[in-house]
Amino acid sequence: MKRMHPAQLIALSALWLCACSTPPEAPGPRASSLPAATGAALQACAALKARFTYTQTSIDTSVPVAAGILTQGGKPLTAHCLVKGSMHQRKGSDGRDYAIAFEMRLPQDWNGRFYYQGNGGLDGNVHPALGALGGGPLTGALAQGFAVISSDAGHTGAQTVVFGAEPQARLDYGYQAVTKLTPMAKELIRAAYGKGPDRSYIGGCSNGGRHAMVAAARLGGQYDGYLIGAPGYRLPHAALAQLWAAQQFAPLATPGATAPHPLAPQGRIPDLASAFTTQERQTVVRAILEQCDALDGARDGLVQDVQACQGRFQLQADVPSCSGARDGSCLSAAQKQVIGALFSGARTANGQAIYAPFPYDSGLAAANWGTWKFVNSLALDPLAVGAVFSVPPGRVDPLRDDLGARLPLLSASNETYRESGLALMTPPGHEHPANLAPLRARGAKMVLYHGVSDAIFSAEDTRQWIDRLDRALGGQTADFARYFPVPGMNHCSGGPATDQFDLLGPLVQWVEQGVPPQGVPAAARGAGNPGGVNAELPPDWSASRTRPLCAYPSVARYKGQGPLDDAGSFACQ
Ligand SMILES: [Ca+2]
């Protein structure tokens, strides 16, 4: 047999990796790709403050930042220009001063691309415009040469959550900040480099993933690539489901056990973590792994075949039931009822669905899972539900709010709040996303990822969305949008997972070269990882375990030989 050149071997293995749920991809550029961006050098920085004019925009500072002043993953960041400013300064109907504050970081050595960094949570902070990627980021959009913008989405941290009572601030947070910032940012890039961006990308995780998904539905002409992490695309429903979970867990909490809470009358609330302790969560994880770990061919502490696991694992039968007092090794009947209902999806007392089911997975004993279910469900989500997503806005008592009465307030509007919480937060058409067909037709691409053990936004909700997209596009989704579940990962990072990855580079390759992403390398962050160590890695994992991230519905399956800590021992099938 003729000896193959190493490059041919790599090409062949890439083909093989791709030959799973979708037909093998032809190598090299394809007709569907858009012209690749070409770079340029920064022409102006300090002068931008005086020179750049755009409607409703003021530039406060524009200063050069030398290479190495900032680092990412232990590596010096490139020399760039930092521009700070704001758009639409105004006096709100509540008498407060509002603006959409932003910063842009414009690399000296620009790759010709624009990246809109969607931030998380309730926004309100201009996080550094680095476009950080994955857990313990080793790289980001700025490091890769993109011009990056970051904003507070129209309100300050101090205005969080009172901005929810100000109608325009609500709209800016929901979708209008990105609508206003995008054309301005492209003009600022033109002023800095002498040409606008050839290709534009938008990405983020959590609410940032929602921003990107909303942009796909509302601003399809403005962005060529969408990097959508843990998208809270039904954020008001997800937040209400958190209240539901808190109300379910509260009666299971140890009597007298309380936790600090700034909003509670006595400054303390029931300690929900005592309702489903770390030890009990570990018991459930052991049972899930017992049933599901080997479904992908390897007992390695990761459940790659997420879908098969949902059919296999039975909470009632597979987790020991307590015969006496709870001791961590079993669940009481009441606990099983609540946890089973939680994973089946929150419902009102009369059976109306509030939010999606959650998939059983190996990461639900991790710290971030507990923080969302036991702390944020009382401290953060009630504020968002009451102040930002309800019409009319009002105070919510997390443990006593009537969820059946609350649900309609998320879709209500009135003279003052002309768009409901759902309307302003949710990507239009998400129930049947046929409105994304033009985006596909013009060659744009979407890459989604989601930690399967995410406790706030359900990976199952994301899976259902990509299935709906596939139906809406007549089964033609794989050449336009791909979803990468990350087993074990909690909300955007963390948990027993390979959570360190760069999906932006593969997205650019897809958009500009026509090479669809598959088998994207992901790494665990063990001892010595320059992006920061993930303390929740199981002790029997190597510090540098790697896995391929596989496009749904393909699954990373063990080839039957090779080391368990090596991505090369797994194939997307
Ligand atoms: Ca496994």
XYZ file of C-alpha atoms and ligand atoms in Angstrom, residues 292-294 296 298-304, ligand 1:
12
model
C -25.035 5.915 31.369
C -21.235 6.238 31.477
C -20.554 3.144 29.373
C -20.460 5.805 24.764
C -15.864 4.213 27.811
C -16.301 4.296 31.583
C -14.539 7.614 31.931
C -16.828 9.734 34.115
C -18.412 11.433 31.102
C -21.823 10.719 29.604
C -21.356 11.531 25.936
Ca -18.413 7.594 29.136
